[in-house]
PDB file of C-alpha atoms in Angstrom:
ATOM      1  CA  MET A  16       7.995  -9.413 -13.955  1.00 51.00           C
ATOM      2  CA  ASN A  17       8.807  -5.993 -14.486  1.00 65.00           C
ATOM      3  CA  ILE A  18       7.069  -2.969 -14.095  1.00 75.00           C
ATOM      4  CA  PRO A  19       4.117  -2.359 -16.175  1.00 81.00           C
ATOM      5  CA  GLU A  20       4.686  -0.638 -19.313  1.00 88.00           C
ATOM      6  CA  ALA A  21       3.205   3.024 -19.456  1.00 91.00           C
ATOM      7  CA  GLU A  22      -0.163   3.715 -22.216  1.00 94.00           C
ATOM      8  CA  VAL A  23       0.511   7.296 -21.925  1.00 95.00           C
ATOM      9  CA  ASP A  24       3.874   9.476 -22.637  1.00 94.00           C
ATOM     10  CA  ILE A  25       4.021  11.448 -19.725  1.00 96.00           C
ATOM     11  CA  THR A  26       6.011  14.956 -19.710  1.00 96.00           C
ATOM     12  CA  PRO A  27       6.510  17.954 -17.570  1.00 97.00           C
ATOM     13  CA  GLY A  28       5.476  19.435 -21.359  1.00 96.00           C
ATOM     14  CA  LEU A  29       1.429  17.630 -21.359  1.00 97.00           C
ATOM     15  CA  VAL A  30       1.607  18.164 -17.673  1.00 97.00           C
ATOM     16  CA  ARG A  31       1.711  21.685 -17.604  1.00 97.00           C
ATOM     17  CA  ARG A  32      -0.523  21.959 -20.697  1.00 97.00           C
ATOM     18  CA  LEU A  33      -3.263  20.034 -18.637  1.00 97.00           C
ATOM     19  CA  LEU A  34      -2.657  22.600 -15.424  1.00 98.00           C
ATOM     20  CA  ALA A  35      -2.418  25.767 -17.612  1.00 97.00           C
ATOM     21  CA  ASP A  36      -6.181  24.245 -18.747  1.00 97.00           C
ATOM     22  CA  GLN A  37      -7.574  23.313 -15.847  1.00 98.00           C
ATOM     23  CA  HIS A  38      -5.883  24.582 -13.046  1.00 98.00           C
ATOM     24  CA  PRO A  39      -3.634  28.213 -14.165  1.00 98.00           C
ATOM     25  CA  ASP A  40      -2.617  29.510 -11.111  1.00 98.00           C
ATOM     26  CA  LEU A  41      -0.696  26.570 -10.358  1.00 98.00           C
ATOM     27  CA  ALA A  42       0.921  26.465 -14.272  1.00 98.00           C
ATOM     28  CA  GLY A  43       3.394  28.497 -13.654  1.00 97.00           C
ATOM     29  CA  LEU A  44       5.360  26.875 -10.733  1.00 98.00           C
ATOM     30  CA  PRO A  45       8.297  24.683 -10.926  1.00 98.00           C
ATOM     31  CA  LEU A  46       7.174  20.803 -12.557  1.00 98.00           C
ATOM     32  CA  THR A  47      10.271  18.201 -11.718  1.00 97.00           C
ATOM     33  CA  PRO A  48       9.667  14.591 -12.125  1.00 96.00           C
ATOM     34  CA  VAL A  49      10.000  12.227  -9.520  1.00 95.00           C
ATOM     35  CA  ALA A  50       8.632   8.974 -10.001  1.00 89.00           C
ATOM     36  CA  ASN A  51       6.890   6.057 -12.293  1.00 88.00           C
ATOM     37  CA  GLY A  52       5.297   4.024 -10.200  1.00 83.00           C
ATOM     38  CA  TRP A  53       2.885   0.877 -11.024  1.00 82.00           C
ATOM     39  CA  ASP A  54       0.335   2.778 -11.684  1.00 91.00           C
ATOM     40  CA  ASN A  55       1.412   6.545 -11.177  1.00 94.00           C
ATOM     41  CA  THR A  56       3.711   8.603 -12.373  1.00 96.00           C
ATOM     42  CA  ILE A  57       4.144  11.836  -9.682  1.00 97.00           C
ATOM     43  CA  LEU A  58       5.673  15.096 -10.892  1.00 98.00           C
ATOM     44  CA  ARG A  59       6.350  17.509  -7.830  1.00 98.00           C
ATOM     45  CA  LEU A  60       5.011  21.173  -8.389  1.00 98.00           C
ATOM     46  CA  GLY A  61       6.591  23.972  -6.346  1.00 98.00           C
ATOM     47  CA  ASP A  62       7.557  23.287  -3.531  1.00 97.00           C
ATOM     48  CA  ALA A  63       4.226  22.238  -1.716  1.00 98.00           C
ATOM     49  CA  LEU A  64       2.308  20.169  -4.023  1.00 98.00           C
ATOM     50  CA  ALA A  65       2.240  16.995  -6.707  1.00 98.00           C
ATOM     51  CA  VAL A  66       0.867  15.975 -10.031  1.00 98.00           C
ATOM     52  CA  ARG A  67      -0.230  12.279  -9.429  1.00 97.00           C
ATOM     53  CA  LEU A  68      -1.469  11.009 -13.105  1.00 97.00           C
ATOM     54  CA  PRO A  69      -2.454   7.559 -14.450  1.00 97.00           C
ATOM     55  CA  ARG A  70       0.430   5.741 -16.021  1.00 96.00           C
ATOM     56  CA  ARG A  71      -2.086   2.793 -17.662  1.00 95.00           C
ATOM     57  CA  GLU A  72      -5.816   2.543 -17.731  1.00 95.00           C
ATOM     58  CA  ARG A  73      -6.178  -0.190 -15.049  1.00 90.00           C
ATOM     59  CA  ALA A  74      -5.060   2.714 -12.791  1.00 93.00           C
ATOM     60  CA  ALA A  75      -7.764   5.562 -13.927  1.00 95.00           C
ATOM     61  CA  ALA A  76     -10.507   3.685 -11.785  1.00 93.00           C
ATOM     62  CA  LEU A  77      -8.222   4.177  -8.486  1.00 92.00           C
ATOM     63  CA  ALA A  78      -7.351   7.732  -9.044  1.00 94.00           C
ATOM     64  CA  ARG A  79     -10.875   8.300  -9.424  1.00 95.00           C
ATOM     65  CA  ASN A  80     -12.083   6.442  -5.937  1.00 95.00           C
ATOM     66  CA  GLU A  81      -9.019   8.400  -4.255  1.00 96.00           C
ATOM     67  CA  GLN A  82     -10.746  11.966  -5.730  1.00 96.00           C
ATOM     68  CA  ARG A  83     -14.103  10.577  -3.900  1.00 96.00           C
ATOM     69  CA  TRP A  84     -13.322   9.084  -0.723  1.00 97.00           C
ATOM     70  CA  LEU A  85      -9.849  10.639   0.526  1.00 97.00           C
ATOM     71  CA  GLY A  86     -10.872  13.407   2.063  1.00 96.00           C
ATOM     72  CA  ALA A  87     -13.127  12.825   3.728  1.00 95.00           C
ATOM     73  CA  ILE A  88     -11.435   9.725   5.348  1.00 97.00           C
ATOM     74  CA  ALA A  89      -8.303  12.122   5.681  1.00 96.00           C
ATOM     75  CA  ALA A  90      -9.886  14.051   8.662  1.00 92.00           C
ATOM     76  CA  ARG A  91     -10.394  11.594  11.001  1.00 94.00           C
ATOM     77  CA  LEU A  92      -6.723   9.686  10.443  1.00 97.00           C
ATOM     78  CA  GLY A  93      -4.238  11.608  12.510  1.00 94.00           C
ATOM     79  CA  THR A  94      -1.870  10.763   9.809  1.00 97.00           C
ATOM     80  CA  PRO A  95      -0.965  13.120   6.490  1.00 97.00           C
ATOM     81  CA  VAL A  96      -2.219  11.487   3.288  1.00 98.00           C
ATOM     82  CA  PRO A  97      -2.453  13.002   0.153  1.00 97.00           C
ATOM     83  CA  ALA A  98      -6.279  13.601  -0.076  1.00 97.00           C
ATOM     84  CA  PRO A  99      -6.389  15.475  -3.772  1.00 97.00           C
ATOM     85  CA  VAL A 100      -6.532  19.281  -3.385  1.00 97.00           C
ATOM     86  CA  ARG A 101      -7.024  19.442  -6.707  1.00 98.00           C
ATOM     87  CA  VAL A 102      -8.861  17.749  -9.499  1.00 98.00           C
ATOM     88  CA  GLY A 103      -8.214  17.240 -13.254  1.00 98.00           C
ATOM     89  CA  ALA A 104     -10.354  16.269 -15.939  1.00 97.00           C
ATOM     90  CA  PRO A 105      -9.125  14.361 -19.096  1.00 97.00           C
ATOM     91  CA  GLY A 106      -7.892  16.804 -21.954  1.00 94.00           C
ATOM     92  CA  ARG A 107      -4.688  17.573 -23.888  1.00 83.00           C
ATOM     93  CA  ASP A 108      -3.996  14.056 -25.260  1.00 90.00           C
ATOM     94  CA  TYR A 109      -4.425  12.744 -21.721  1.00 97.00           C
ATOM     95  CA  PRO A 110      -7.304  10.311 -21.752  1.00 97.00           C
ATOM     96  CA  TRP A 111      -7.852  10.141 -17.069  1.00 98.00           C
ATOM     97  CA  HIS A 112      -8.581  12.047 -14.791  1.00 97.00           C
ATOM     98  CA  TRP A 113      -5.672  13.323 -12.390  1.00 98.00           C
ATOM     99  CA  SER A 114      -5.329  15.015  -8.704  1.00 98.00           C
ATOM    100  CA  VAL A 115      -3.165  17.410  -7.811  1.00 98.00           C
ATOM    101  CA  VAL A 116      -1.746  16.671  -3.779  1.00 98.00           C
ATOM    102  CA  PRO A 117       0.299  17.793  -1.531  1.00 98.00           C
ATOM    103  CA  TRP A 118       3.712  17.268  -0.887  1.00 98.00           C
ATOM    104  CA  PHE A 119       5.562  15.859   1.716  1.00 97.00           C
ATOM    105  CA  GLU A 120       9.170  15.761   2.687  1.00 96.00           C
ATOM    106  CA  GLY A 121      10.697  12.849   3.921  1.00 96.00           C
ATOM    107  CA  ARG A 122      11.870   9.733   3.437  1.00 96.00           C
ATOM    108  CA  THR A 123      10.446   6.003   2.304  1.00 97.00           C
ATOM    109  CA  ALA A 124      10.059   3.551   5.505  1.00 98.00           C
ATOM    110  CA  ALA A 125      12.295   0.839   3.103  1.00 97.00           C
ATOM    111  CA  GLU A 126      15.224   3.639   3.442  1.00 96.00           C
ATOM    112  CA  VAL A 127      15.551   3.316   7.093  1.00 97.00           C
ATOM    113  CA  PRO A 128      17.181   0.372   8.556  1.00 96.00           C
ATOM    114  CA  VAL A 129      14.620  -2.199   9.869  1.00 97.00           C
ATOM    115  CA  ALA A 130      16.321  -1.769  13.524  1.00 94.00           C
ATOM    116  CA  GLY A 131      15.003   2.212  12.949  1.00 96.00           C
ATOM    117  CA  ARG A 132      11.774   1.657  12.178  1.00 98.00           C
ATOM    118  CA  ASP A 133       9.918   0.817  15.274  1.00 97.00           C
ATOM    119  CA  VAL A 134       9.401   4.249  16.649  1.00 97.00           C
ATOM    120  CA  LEU A 135       6.868   3.919  13.729  1.00 98.00           C
ATOM    121  CA  ALA A 136       4.771   1.386  15.770  1.00 98.00           C
ATOM    122  CA  ALA A 137       2.589   3.209  17.560  1.00 98.00           C
ATOM    123  CA  PRO A 138       1.779   5.946  15.585  1.00 98.00           C
ATOM    124  CA  LEU A 139       1.010   3.396  12.728  1.00 98.00           C
ATOM    125  CA  ALA A 140      -1.073   1.167  14.738  1.00 98.00           C
ATOM    126  CA  ASP A 141      -3.071   4.252  15.723  1.00 98.00           C
ATOM    127  CA  PHE A 142      -3.658   4.780  11.848  1.00 98.00           C
ATOM    128  CA  VAL A 143      -4.779   1.874  11.319  1.00 98.00           C
ATOM    129  CA  VAL A 144      -7.537   1.717  13.890  1.00 98.00           C
ATOM    130  CA  ARG A 145      -8.832   4.905  13.087  1.00 98.00           C
ATOM    131  CA  LEU A 146      -8.735   4.146   9.352  1.00 98.00           C
ATOM    132  CA  HIS A 147     -10.372   0.587  10.868  1.00 98.00           C
ATOM    133  CA  VAL A 148     -14.058   1.375  10.482  1.00 98.00           C
ATOM    134  CA  PRO A 149     -17.113   0.343   8.673  1.00 98.00           C
ATOM    135  CA  ALA A 150     -17.137   1.188   5.098  1.00 98.00           C
ATOM    136  CA  PRO A 151     -20.184   2.422   3.303  1.00 98.00           C
ATOM    137  CA  ALA A 152     -22.304  -0.576   1.064  1.00 97.00           C
ATOM    138  CA  GLU A 153     -20.715   1.619  -2.169  1.00 97.00           C
ATOM    139  CA  ALA A 154     -16.870   1.802  -1.122  1.00 98.00           C
ATOM    140  CA  PRO A 155     -14.813   0.532  -3.825  1.00 96.00           C
ATOM    141  CA  ALA A 156     -14.623  -2.939  -4.005  1.00 94.00           C
ATOM    142  CA  ASN A 157     -11.670  -4.454  -5.350  1.00 94.00           C
ATOM    143  CA  PRO A 158     -10.865  -8.016  -5.847  1.00 94.00           C
ATOM    144  CA  PHE A 159      -8.044  -8.941  -4.241  1.00 96.00           C
ATOM    145  CA  ARG A 160      -7.679  -6.904  -1.081  1.00 97.00           C
ATOM    146  CA  GLY A 161      -9.767  -7.244   1.989  1.00 98.00           C
ATOM    147  CA  VAL A 162     -11.152 -10.665   0.611  1.00 98.00           C
ATOM    148  CA  PRO A 163     -11.059 -14.228   2.556  1.00 98.00           C
ATOM    149  CA  LEU A 164      -8.065 -16.188   1.843  1.00 98.00           C
ATOM    150  CA  ALA A 165      -9.493 -18.745   0.073  1.00 97.00           C
ATOM    151  CA  ALA A 166      -9.796 -16.318  -2.818  1.00 97.00           C
ATOM    152  CA  ARG A 167      -6.822 -15.649  -3.426  1.00 97.00           C
ATOM    153  CA  SER A 168      -4.901 -19.176  -2.832  1.00 97.00           C
ATOM    154  CA  ALA A 169      -4.709 -20.355  -6.443  1.00 96.00           C
ATOM    155  CA  GLY A 170      -2.547 -16.790  -7.197  1.00 94.00           C
ATOM    156  CA  PHE A 171      -0.314 -17.503  -3.853  1.00 96.00           C
ATOM    157  CA  HIS A 172       0.584 -20.976  -4.840  1.00 95.00           C
ATOM    158  CA  ARG A 173       0.976 -19.663  -9.064  1.00 93.00           C
ATOM    159  CA  ARG A 174       3.302 -16.850  -7.929  1.00 91.00           C
ATOM    160  CA  LEU A 175       4.706 -18.970  -5.082  1.00 93.00           C
ATOM    161  CA  GLU A 176       6.318 -21.371  -8.290  1.00 91.00           C
ATOM    162  CA  ALA A 177       7.135 -18.853  -9.985  1.00 85.00           C
ATOM    163  CA  ALA A 178       9.365 -16.987  -7.401  1.00 84.00           C
ATOM    164  CA  ASP A 179      10.653 -20.338  -6.247  1.00 85.00           C
ATOM    165  CA  PRO A 180      11.669 -18.705  -3.150  1.00 85.00           C
ATOM    166  CA  PRO A 181      14.191 -20.360  -0.390  1.00 86.00           C
ATOM    167  CA  ARG A 182      11.767 -22.781   1.476  1.00 91.00           C
ATOM    168  CA  ARG A 183       9.538 -23.264  -0.656  1.00 93.00           C
ATOM    169  CA  GLU A 184       7.619 -25.688   0.405  1.00 95.00           C
ATOM    170  CA  LEU A 185       7.508 -24.454   4.254  1.00 96.00           C
ATOM    171  CA  LEU A 186       5.886 -21.211   2.447  1.00 96.00           C
ATOM    172  CA  ALA A 187       3.259 -23.909   0.823  1.00 97.00           C
ATOM    173  CA  GLY A 188       2.922 -25.316   4.272  1.00 97.00           C
ATOM    174  CA  LEU A 189       2.219 -22.309   5.760  1.00 97.00           C
ATOM    175  CA  TRP A 190      -0.158 -20.513   3.343  1.00 98.00           C
ATOM    176  CA  ASP A 191      -2.379 -23.384   3.996  1.00 97.00           C
ATOM    177  CA  GLY A 192      -2.357 -23.630   7.500  1.00 97.00           C
ATOM    178  CA  LEU A 193      -2.643 -19.774   8.089  1.00 97.00           C
ATOM    179  CA  ALA A 194      -5.689 -19.382   5.055  1.00 96.00           C
ATOM    180  CA  ALA A 195      -7.399 -22.246   6.484  1.00 97.00           C
ATOM    181  CA  ALA A 196      -7.873 -19.664   9.784  1.00 98.00           C
ATOM    182  CA  PRO A 197     -11.911 -17.849  10.292  1.00 98.00           C
ATOM    183  CA  VAL A 198     -13.001 -15.514   7.770  1.00 98.00           C
ATOM    184  CA  TRP A 199     -13.627 -12.108   9.537  1.00 98.00           C
ATOM    185  CA  SER A 200     -16.987 -11.885  10.092  1.00 95.00           C
ATOM    186  CA  GLY A 201     -17.666  -8.116  11.366  1.00 96.00           C
ATOM    187  CA  PRO A 202     -18.740  -5.520   8.503  1.00 97.00           C
ATOM    188  CA  PRO A 203     -16.266  -4.667   5.903  1.00 98.00           C
ATOM    189  CA  LEU A 204     -14.020  -1.616   7.373  1.00 98.00           C
ATOM    190  CA  TRP A 205     -12.325   0.515   5.017  1.00 98.00           C
ATOM    191  CA  LEU A 206      -8.952  -0.402   4.272  1.00 98.00           C
ATOM    192  CA  HIS A 207      -5.741   0.977   2.686  1.00 98.00           C
ATOM    193  CA  GLY A 208      -5.187  -2.033   0.806  1.00 97.00           C
ATOM    194  CA  ASP A 209      -1.457  -1.584  -0.008  1.00 96.00           C
ATOM    195  CA  LEU A 210      -0.078  -0.616   3.100  1.00 98.00           C
ATOM    196  CA  HIS A 211       3.969  -1.313   2.705  1.00 97.00           C
ATOM    197  CA  PRO A 212       7.273   0.357   3.612  1.00 98.00           C
ATOM    198  CA  ALA A 213       7.160   2.280   0.344  1.00 95.00           C
ATOM    199  CA  ASN A 214       3.962   3.518   1.140  1.00 96.00           C
ATOM    200  CA  LEU A 215       4.922   5.370   4.516  1.00 98.00           C
ATOM    201  CA  LEU A 216       6.747   8.221   4.675  1.00 98.00           C
ATOM    202  CA  VAL A 217       9.045   9.029   7.913  1.00 98.00           C
ATOM    203  CA  SER A 218       9.023  12.334   8.716  1.00 96.00           C
ATOM    204  CA  PRO A 219      12.699  14.032   7.932  1.00 95.00           C
ATOM    205  CA  ASP A 220      14.233  13.762  11.348  1.00 93.00           C
ATOM    206  CA  GLY A 221      13.690  10.427  12.030  1.00 91.00           C
ATOM    207  CA  ASN A 222      10.735  10.123  14.910  1.00 91.00           C
ATOM    208  CA  GLY A 223       7.379   9.274  12.780  1.00 94.00           C
ATOM    209  CA  PRO A 224       5.207   9.038   9.954  1.00 96.00           C
ATOM    210  CA  ALA A 225       5.194  11.780   7.959  1.00 97.00           C
ATOM    211  CA  ALA A 226       2.459  10.418   5.656  1.00 98.00           C
ATOM    212  CA  VAL A 227       0.996   7.560   4.308  1.00 98.00           C
ATOM    213  CA  LEU A 228       1.185   7.172   0.362  1.00 96.00           C
ATOM    214  CA  ASP A 229      -0.559   5.557  -2.171  1.00 94.00           C
ATOM    215  CA  PHE A 230      -4.631   5.074  -1.407  1.00 96.00           C
ATOM    216  CA  GLY A 231      -5.078   3.788  -5.076  1.00 92.00           C
ATOM    217  CA  ASP A 232      -6.339   0.326  -3.380  1.00 94.00           C
ATOM    218  CA  LEU A 233      -8.486   1.880  -0.978  1.00 97.00           C
ATOM    219  CA  THR A 234     -11.689  -0.579  -0.410  1.00 98.00           C
ATOM    220  CA  ALA A 235     -13.317  -2.615   2.309  1.00 98.00           C
ATOM    221  CA  GLY A 236     -13.433  -5.685   3.917  1.00 98.00           C
ATOM    222  CA  ASP A 237     -11.618  -7.569   6.549  1.00 98.00           C
ATOM    223  CA  PRO A 238      -8.689  -5.761   8.172  1.00 98.00           C
ATOM    224  CA  ALA A 239      -6.174  -8.294   8.067  1.00 98.00           C
ATOM    225  CA  THR A 240      -4.908  -7.095   4.757  1.00 98.00           C
ATOM    226  CA  ASP A 241      -3.341  -3.772   6.353  1.00 98.00           C
ATOM    227  CA  LEU A 242      -2.227  -5.724   9.074  1.00 98.00           C
ATOM    228  CA  ALA A 243       0.007  -7.600   7.361  1.00 98.00           C
ATOM    229  CA  VAL A 244       2.253  -4.650   7.459  1.00 98.00           C
ATOM    230  CA  ALA A 245       3.574  -6.055  10.798  1.00 98.00           C
ATOM    231  CA  TRP A 246       5.599  -8.390   8.653  1.00 98.00           C
ATOM    232  CA  MET A 247       6.732  -6.333   5.732  1.00 98.00           C
ATOM    233  CA  LEU A 248       7.901  -3.157   7.837  1.00 98.00           C
ATOM    234  CA  PHE A 249       9.092  -4.517  11.301  1.00 98.00           C
ATOM    235  CA  GLY A 250      11.227  -6.809  12.744  1.00 98.00           C
ATOM    236  CA  PRO A 251      10.263  -8.828  15.806  1.00 97.00           C
ATOM    237  CA  ALA A 252      10.380  -6.027  18.224  1.00 97.00           C
ATOM    238  CA  GLY A 253       8.807  -3.348  16.611  1.00 98.00           C
ATOM    239  CA  ARG A 254       6.121  -5.975  15.358  1.00 98.00           C
ATOM    240  CA  ALA A 255       5.298  -6.690  18.722  1.00 98.00           C
ATOM    241  CA  ALA A 256       4.601  -3.209  19.566  1.00 98.00           C
ATOM    242  CA  PHE A 257       2.520  -2.207  16.692  1.00 98.00           C
ATOM    243  CA  ARG A 258       0.122  -5.903  17.526  1.00 98.00           C
ATOM    244  CA  ALA A 259      -0.259  -5.134  20.985  1.00 98.00           C
ATOM    245  CA  ARG A 260      -1.237  -1.225  20.558  1.00 98.00           C
ATOM    246  CA  VAL A 261      -3.826  -3.000  17.848  1.00 98.00           C
ATOM    247  CA  ASP A 262      -4.580  -5.534  20.379  1.00 98.00           C
ATOM    248  CA  ALA A 263      -5.623  -2.942  22.725  1.00 98.00           C
ATOM    249  CA  ALA A 264      -7.749  -0.463  20.525  1.00 97.00           C
ATOM    250  CA  GLY A 265     -10.486  -3.812  20.722  1.00 96.00           C
ATOM    251  CA  THR A 266     -11.314  -3.373  17.053  1.00 94.00           C
ATOM    252  CA  VAL A 267      -9.996  -7.125  15.763  1.00 96.00           C
ATOM    253  CA  ASP A 268     -11.023 -10.520  15.673  1.00 96.00           C
ATOM    254  CA  ALA A 269      -9.109 -13.387  17.874  1.00 95.00           C
ATOM    255  CA  HIS A 270      -7.922 -15.013  14.408  1.00 98.00           C
ATOM    256  CA  VAL A 271      -6.505 -11.740  12.507  1.00 98.00           C
ATOM    257  CA  TRP A 272      -3.109 -12.006  13.067  1.00 98.00           C
ATOM    258  CA  ASP A 273      -3.175 -15.388  11.443  1.00 98.00           C
ATOM    259  CA  ARG A 274      -4.941 -14.039   8.673  1.00 98.00           C
ATOM    260  CA  ALA A 275      -2.584 -11.014   8.470  1.00 98.00           C
ATOM    261  CA  ARG A 276       0.402 -13.540   8.083  1.00 98.00           C
ATOM    262  CA  ALA A 277      -1.334 -15.239   5.206  1.00 98.00           C
ATOM    263  CA  TRP A 278      -1.819 -11.204   3.515  1.00 98.00           C
ATOM    264  CA  ALA A 279       2.093 -10.977   4.595  1.00 98.00           C
ATOM    265  CA  LEU A 280       2.726 -14.393   2.616  1.00 97.00           C
ATOM    266  CA  LEU A 281       1.298 -13.607  -0.173  1.00 97.00           C
ATOM    267  CA  PHE A 282       2.434  -9.732  -0.400  1.00 97.00           C
ATOM    268  CA  GLY A 283       6.075 -11.282   0.198  1.00 96.00           C
ATOM    269  CA  VAL A 284       5.767 -13.835  -2.721  1.00 95.00           C
ATOM    270  CA  LEU A 285       4.128 -11.518  -5.004  1.00 92.00           C
ATOM    271  CA  LEU A 286       6.721  -8.715  -4.212  1.00 91.00           C
ATOM    272  CA  SER A 287      10.137 -11.575  -4.822  1.00 84.00           C
ATOM    273  CA  ALA A 288       8.075 -12.515  -8.002  1.00 76.00           C
ATOM    274  CA  HIS A 289       7.005  -9.568  -9.646  1.00 64.00           C
ATOM    275  CA  SER A 290      10.067  -7.054  -8.374  1.00 63.00           C
ATOM    276  CA  ASP A 291      12.404  -7.809 -11.230  1.00 67.00           C
ATOM    277  CA  ASP A 292      13.360  -3.672 -12.050  1.00 73.00           C
ATOM    278  CA  ALA A 293      12.004  -2.385  -8.785  1.00 83.00           C
ATOM    279  CA  PRO A 294      14.612  -3.740  -6.010  1.00 90.00           C
ATOM    280  CA  THR A 295      12.933  -1.622  -3.190  1.00 91.00           C
ATOM    281  CA  LEU A 296       9.705  -3.725  -3.632  1.00 91.00           C
ATOM    282  CA  ALA A 297      12.063  -6.715  -4.243  1.00 91.00           C
ATOM    283  CA  ALA A 298      13.661  -5.749  -0.855  1.00 94.00           C
ATOM    284  CA  ILE A 299      10.514  -5.291   1.340  1.00 96.00           C
ATOM    285  CA  GLY A 300       9.196  -9.156  -0.121  1.00 95.00           C
ATOM    286  CA  ALA A 301      12.747 -10.206   1.031  1.00 94.00           C
ATOM    287  CA  HIS A 302      12.046  -9.024   4.588  1.00 96.00           C
ATOM    288  CA  THR A 303       8.574  -9.769   4.848  1.00 97.00           C
ATOM    289  CA  LEU A 304       9.539 -13.062   3.803  1.00 96.00           C
ATOM    290  CA  ASP A 305      12.095 -13.540   6.066  1.00 96.00           C
ATOM    291  CA  GLN A 306       9.758 -12.539   9.064  1.00 97.00           C
ATOM    292  CA  VAL A 307       6.894 -15.007   7.935  1.00 97.00           C
ATOM    293  CA  VAL A 308       9.778 -17.496   8.511  1.00 95.00           C
ATOM    294  CA  LEU A 309      11.354 -15.888  11.603  1.00 91.00           C
ATOM    295  CA  GLU A 310       8.035 -17.017  13.338  1.00 83.00           C
ATOM    296  CA  GLU A 311       7.692 -19.976  11.953  1.00 78.00           C
ATOM    297  CA  ASP A 312      10.834 -20.928  13.464  1.00 64.00           C
ATOM    298  CA  THR A 313      10.613 -19.193  16.583  1.00 66.00           C
ATOM    299  CA  ALA A 314       7.575 -20.833  17.489  1.00 58.00           C
ATOM    300  CA  GLU A 315       8.881 -24.379  16.710  1.00 51.00           C
ATOM    301  CA  VAL A 316      11.597 -23.717  19.304  1.00 46.00           C
ATOM    302  CA  ASP A 317       9.305 -22.199  21.660  1.00 53.00           C
ATOM    303  CA  HIS A 318       7.520 -25.361  21.402  1.00 47.00           C
ATOM    304  CA  GLY A 319      10.553 -27.691  21.114  1.00 51.00           C
TER     305      GLY A 319
END
């Protein structure tokens, strides 16, 4: 499956007109297209800012969630995040709210060889521990993140059949076993919702994270959803360091890593099935499934 078509033609001219109407002090800055994702178009604005605009209606509510919540959450995270510094409203033939956010220098962790990602284990563990605190009742709802695994089981098997990856029967059996883990019994915690290597920016010197990006799936629920990043980002050594640091914080339950591995399996299959025109995401999916299976193979050897 390809990246969804944009429902609005977002051009530099359109964005400049929006800026001129609503933030005229920014309208004269250089404007450079950077990326078109599943949900948003991003243009760099001058040296220090970017403009982020939903490219389809489904993403419009996600942008509003970021605008409402991310600024307050950002204060405690210890890692930069793209909290909006200006908010834009519909206008000039553009139908949704949009944001001006900070621009961060660096490259995504997806562009870093797996062996070079271990340096991210400790700061990323600290980030999720700081993020994963009880959320208010009015936190954004998301039926696809932070929910009990049973709610995702039918979709997992459907996507597994569509992706038809190697060792499909093994993956199906792994899901059924992992998804049977006890559900999260604590309060709903704040979640990033889409924590994977393409949403983690590494500093130019490669020594740590420059920012965590794209909080469009911000929601509350089971922290295992975000902890799936242990398989999506790392190899065995980085994953062990990440898990140990999260465990040391004492904020997760005894079954969180089984649920997190199930979420990693789901995300790996989803990315493998829906990234025909996005090779970076397809590579993340393949790496994730390899790591999930590697851990199963290692367990079999340990118990053999």
